[in-house]
CSV table of C-alpha atoms in Angstrom, one decimal:
chain,number,residue,atom,x,y,z
A,1,ASP,CA,-136.0,29.8,212.8
A,2,ILE,CA,-136.6,30.0,209.0
A,3,GLN,CA,-140.2,30.8,208.1
A,4,LEU,CA,-141.8,29.7,204.9
A,5,THR,CA,-144.8,31.3,203.2
A,6,GLN,CA,-146.7,29.8,200.3
A,7,SER,CA,-149.0,31.5,197.8
A,8,PRO,CA,-151.7,31.0,197.0
A,9,SER,CA,-153.1,29.2,200.1
A,10,PHE,CA,-155.9,27.9,197.9
A,11,LEU,CA,-156.1,27.4,194.2
A,12,SER,CA,-159.1,26.3,192.1
A,13,ALA,CA,-158.1,24.9,188.7
A,14,SER,CA,-159.3,22.7,185.9
A,15,VAL,CA,-157.8,19.5,184.4
A,16,GLY,CA,-155.2,20.5,181.9
A,17,ASP,CA,-154.4,23.8,183.5
A,18,ARG,CA,-150.9,25.0,184.2
A,19,VAL,CA,-150.5,25.6,188.0
A,20,THR,CA,-147.7,27.4,189.8
A,21,ILE,CA,-147.2,27.6,193.5
A,22,THR,CA,-144.7,29.9,195.2
A,23,CYS,CA,-142.7,29.3,198.4
A,24,ARG,CA,-140.7,32.1,200.0
A,25,ALA,CA,-138.2,31.7,202.8
A,26,SER,CA,-137.5,34.3,205.4
A,27,GLN,CA,-133.8,34.0,204.8
A,28,GLY,CA,-131.6,32.4,202.1
A,29,ILE,CA,-131.7,28.6,202.1
A,30,SER,CA,-129.6,27.9,198.9
A,31,SER,CA,-131.4,25.0,197.2
A,32,TYR,CA,-132.3,23.1,200.4
A,33,LEU,CA,-136.0,23.0,199.5
A,34,ALA,CA,-138.4,20.1,199.0
A,35,TRP,CA,-141.9,19.9,197.8
A,36,TYR,CA,-144.5,17.3,199.0
A,37,GLN,CA,-148.0,16.3,197.9
A,38,GLN,CA,-150.5,15.2,200.5
A,39,LYS,CA,-154.0,13.8,199.9
A,40,PRO,CA,-156.6,13.6,202.6
A,41,GLY,CA,-155.9,10.8,205.1
A,42,LYS,CA,-152.6,10.0,203.5
A,43,ALA,CA,-148.9,10.6,204.3
A,44,PRO,CA,-147.1,13.3,202.4
A,45,LYS,CA,-145.3,12.1,199.2
A,46,LEU,CA,-142.0,13.6,198.1
A,47,LEU,CA,-142.2,15.3,194.7
A,48,ILE,CA,-139.1,17.5,194.3
A,49,TYR,CA,-135.9,17.8,196.3
A,50,ALA,CA,-132.9,20.2,196.1
A,51,ALA,CA,-135.4,22.8,194.7
A,52,SER,CA,-135.5,21.3,191.2
A,53,THR,CA,-134.7,17.6,191.2
A,54,LEU,CA,-137.6,15.3,190.4
A,55,GLN,CA,-138.0,12.4,192.8
A,56,SER,CA,-137.9,9.0,191.1
A,57,GLY,CA,-141.3,7.9,189.9
A,58,VAL,CA,-142.9,11.3,190.0
A,59,PRO,CA,-144.5,12.4,186.7
A,60,SER,CA,-142.5,14.9,184.6
A,61,ARG,CA,-145.4,17.3,184.6
A,62,PHE,CA,-144.1,18.4,188.0
A,63,SER,CA,-141.1,20.7,188.1
A,64,GLY,CA,-139.4,22.9,190.6
A,65,SER,CA,-137.2,26.0,190.4
A,66,GLY,CA,-135.6,28.7,192.4
A,67,SER,CA,-132.8,29.2,194.9
A,68,GLY,CA,-132.1,31.5,197.8
A,69,THR,CA,-135.4,32.7,199.1
A,70,GLU,CA,-138.0,32.2,196.3
A,71,PHE,CA,-139.1,28.9,194.8
A,72,THR,CA,-141.8,27.6,192.6
A,73,LEU,CA,-143.6,24.3,192.0
A,74,THR,CA,-145.2,24.0,188.6
A,75,ILE,CA,-147.6,21.4,187.3
A,76,SER,CA,-147.6,21.7,183.6
A,77,SER,CA,-151.0,20.1,182.9
A,78,LEU,CA,-153.1,19.4,185.9
A,79,GLN,CA,-154.4,15.8,186.1
A,80,PRO,CA,-157.4,14.5,188.2
A,81,GLU,CA,-155.0,12.8,190.6
A,82,ASP,CA,-153.1,16.0,191.3
A,83,PHE,CA,-155.9,17.6,193.4
A,84,ALA,CA,-154.2,17.7,196.8
A,85,THR,CA,-152.4,19.9,199.2
A,86,TYR,CA,-148.8,20.9,198.5
A,87,TYR,CA,-146.2,21.8,201.0
A,88,CYS,CA,-142.7,23.2,200.7
A,89,GLN,CA,-140.0,22.4,203.3
A,90,GLN,CA,-136.7,23.9,204.0
A,91,LEU,CA,-133.8,21.7,205.0
A,92,ASN,CA,-131.1,24.4,205.2
A,93,SER,CA,-131.1,24.4,209.0
A,94,TYR,CA,-133.0,23.0,212.0
A,95,PRO,CA,-135.8,23.2,212.7
A,96,PHE,CA,-136.8,21.9,209.2
A,97,THR,CA,-139.9,24.0,208.8
A,98,PHE,CA,-142.7,23.4,206.4
A,99,GLY,CA,-144.8,26.0,204.5
A,100,PRO,CA,-148.5,26.3,205.5
A,101,GLY,CA,-149.6,24.4,202.4
A,102,THR,CA,-151.5,25.2,199.2
A,103,LYS,CA,-154.7,23.3,198.5
A,104,VAL,CA,-155.4,22.6,194.8
A,105,ASP,CA,-159.1,22.1,194.3
A,106,ILE,CA,-161.2,21.3,191.3
A,107,LYS,CA,-162.9,24.3,189.6
B,1,GLN,CA,-140.4,-3.1,199.8
B,2,VAL,CA,-139.3,0.0,201.6
B,3,GLN,CA,-141.7,0.6,204.4
B,4,LEU,CA,-142.2,2.5,207.7
B,5,VAL,CA,-144.9,1.4,210.1
B,6,GLU,CA,-145.7,3.5,213.1
B,7,SER,CA,-147.5,2.2,216.3
B,8,GLY,CA,-148.2,3.3,219.8
B,9,GLY,CA,-150.7,6.1,219.3
B,10,GLY,CA,-153.8,6.4,221.3
B,11,VAL,CA,-155.7,8.6,223.8
B,12,VAL,CA,-153.8,9.8,226.8
B,13,GLN,CA,-154.6,12.3,229.6
B,14,PRO,CA,-152.7,15.6,229.8
B,15,GLY,CA,-149.4,15.3,231.7
B,16,ARG,CA,-149.1,11.6,230.9
B,17,SER,CA,-146.6,9.8,228.7
B,18,LEU,CA,-146.7,7.8,225.5
B,19,ARG,CA,-144.0,6.1,223.4
B,20,LEU,CA,-144.3,5.8,219.6
B,21,SER,CA,-142.5,3.3,217.5
B,22,CYS,CA,-141.6,3.2,213.9
B,23,ALA,CA,-140.6,-0.2,212.3
B,24,ALA,CA,-138.4,0.1,209.2
B,25,SER,CA,-138.0,-2.5,206.5
B,26,GLY,CA,-136.6,-2.7,203.0
B,27,PHE,CA,-133.6,-0.5,203.4
B,28,THR,CA,-130.4,-0.3,205.5
B,29,PHE,CA,-132.0,1.5,208.5
B,30,SER,CA,-128.7,2.1,210.2
B,31,SER,CA,-127.4,4.3,207.3
B,32,TYR,CA,-130.1,7.0,207.4
B,33,GLY,CA,-131.2,9.9,209.5
B,34,MET,CA,-134.8,9.5,210.7
B,35,HIS,CA,-137.4,12.1,211.6
B,36,TRP,CA,-140.7,12.6,213.3
B,37,VAL,CA,-143.3,14.9,211.8
B,38,ARG,CA,-146.7,15.7,213.1
B,39,GLN,CA,-149.9,17.1,211.8
B,40,ALA,CA,-152.7,18.4,214.1
B,41,PRO,CA,-156.2,17.8,212.8
B,42,GLY,CA,-157.0,20.0,209.8
B,43,LYS,CA,-153.6,21.7,210.1
B,44,GLY,CA,-150.3,21.6,208.3
B,45,LEU,CA,-147.1,19.6,208.8
B,46,GLU,CA,-144.8,20.3,211.7
B,47,TRP,CA,-141.3,18.8,212.0
B,48,VAL,CA,-140.7,17.4,215.5
B,49,ALA,CA,-137.3,15.8,215.8
B,50,VAL,CA,-134.4,14.1,214.0
B,51,ILE,CA,-131.8,11.5,214.9
B,52,SER,CA,-128.7,10.8,213.0
B,53,TYR,CA,-128.0,7.4,211.5
B,54,ASP,CA,-125.9,6.3,214.5
B,55,GLY,CA,-128.0,8.1,217.2
B,56,SER,CA,-125.2,10.5,218.0
B,57,ASN,CA,-127.0,13.7,217.0
B,58,LYS,CA,-130.5,14.7,217.9
B,59,TYR,CA,-132.4,17.9,217.3
B,60,TYR,CA,-135.9,19.0,218.4
B,61,ALA,CA,-138.5,21.6,217.6
B,62,ASP,CA,-138.8,24.2,220.4
B,63,SER,CA,-142.4,23.1,220.9
B,64,VAL,CA,-141.3,19.6,222.2
B,65,LYS,CA,-137.8,20.3,223.5
B,66,GLY,CA,-137.3,18.9,227.0
B,67,ARG,CA,-140.5,16.8,226.8
B,68,PHE,CA,-139.9,14.5,223.8
B,69,THR,CA,-137.0,12.2,223.2
B,70,ILE,CA,-136.1,10.6,219.9
B,71,SER,CA,-134.1,7.4,219.9
B,72,ARG,CA,-133.4,4.4,217.7
B,73,ASP,CA,-132.3,0.8,217.9
B,74,ASN,CA,-130.5,-0.1,214.8
B,75,SER,CA,-130.4,-3.8,215.8
B,76,LYS,CA,-134.2,-3.8,215.7
B,77,ASN,CA,-134.6,-1.4,212.7
B,78,THR,CA,-136.8,0.7,214.9
B,79,LEU,CA,-137.2,4.4,215.6
B,80,TYR,CA,-138.9,5.7,218.8
B,81,LEU,CA,-140.4,8.9,220.2
B,82,GLN,CA,-140.8,9.1,223.9
B,83,MET,CA,-143.4,11.8,224.7
B,84,ASN,CA,-143.7,13.0,228.3
B,85,SER,CA,-145.8,15.8,229.9
B,86,LEU,CA,-148.2,15.6,227.0
B,87,ARG,CA,-150.4,18.6,226.3
B,88,ALA,CA,-153.6,19.1,224.4
B,89,GLU,CA,-151.7,20.9,221.7
B,90,ASP,CA,-149.7,17.7,221.1
B,91,THR,CA,-152.8,16.1,219.6
B,92,ALA,CA,-151.8,15.1,216.0
B,93,VAL,CA,-151.0,12.4,213.6
B,94,TYR,CA,-147.4,11.5,214.1
B,95,TYR,CA,-145.4,10.4,211.0
B,96,CYS,CA,-141.9,8.9,211.0
B,97,ALA,CA,-139.9,9.7,207.8
B,98,LYS,CA,-136.6,8.7,206.3
B,99,GLY,CA,-134.0,11.1,205.3
B,100,ARG,CA,-133.3,10.7,201.6
B,101,ARG,CA,-129.5,10.9,201.7
B,102,MET,CA,-127.1,8.4,203.2
B,103,GLY,CA,-124.5,10.6,204.8
B,104,GLY,CA,-124.1,14.3,204.1
B,105,ALA,CA,-126.8,17.0,204.6
B,106,GLU,CA,-130.4,16.1,204.5
B,107,ASP,CA,-132.3,17.3,201.4
B,108,ALA,CA,-135.7,15.6,201.7
B,109,PHE,CA,-137.8,13.0,203.4
B,110,ASP,CA,-138.4,10.3,200.8
B,111,ILE,CA,-140.3,7.6,202.7
B,112,TRP,CA,-143.1,8.2,205.2
B,113,GLY,CA,-145.1,5.9,207.4
B,114,GLN,CA,-148.8,5.9,207.4
B,115,GLY,CA,-149.0,7.8,210.7
B,116,THR,CA,-150.3,7.1,214.2
B,117,MET,CA,-152.9,9.3,215.9
B,118,VAL,CA,-152.1,10.7,219.4
B,119,THR,CA,-155.0,12.4,221.2
B,120,VAL,CA,-154.3,14.2,224.4
B,121,SER,CA,-157.5,14.7,226.3
B,122,SER,CA,-159.0,14.4,229.8
């Protein structure tokens, strides 16, 4: 199975900050990586697919990059509604594993 | 609008069974692969199972293989998860999710249900 790690696991930031989250895969997954945002008590929401394609309706302050084994999610200017937990997911091969998550909290 | 609504969760004793349902609306259900994902209390997301658009292909996480069965009824726009031999570690919110792409390889889950809680406890 392909394992995903995320760093950091926790991030404290202020409104307006630029935030970067890294996701690393245990083996190459081409660009089969998605990013999700989850708020407490809610279902995950798709942000990015194919490593760098913004899902329709998602603000342009979110961006993704990378391929192979290293990927990043960047929020260019953190907004109050962005405080949440972020997960990466690989869809290169079954089982479609998720990363452990990165919680973005208010500083 | 595009929507997935799960039902069937509840409290069940270890070793017993439960069947979850996921009713789809607002899109051509029969054209998309569908997934179950779960989240134990306070934990991260765990992919559970997938079924292809026509039901011909199914894959499972090792943690549920042989105990859980995914199925679908395209005439009813409904996805199912039959869970047998339940264990305490199966306690979680169970989400159904729609594959983003119609045909071809999956690249994301674009629509998620609100989730249904399953608690396995004596």
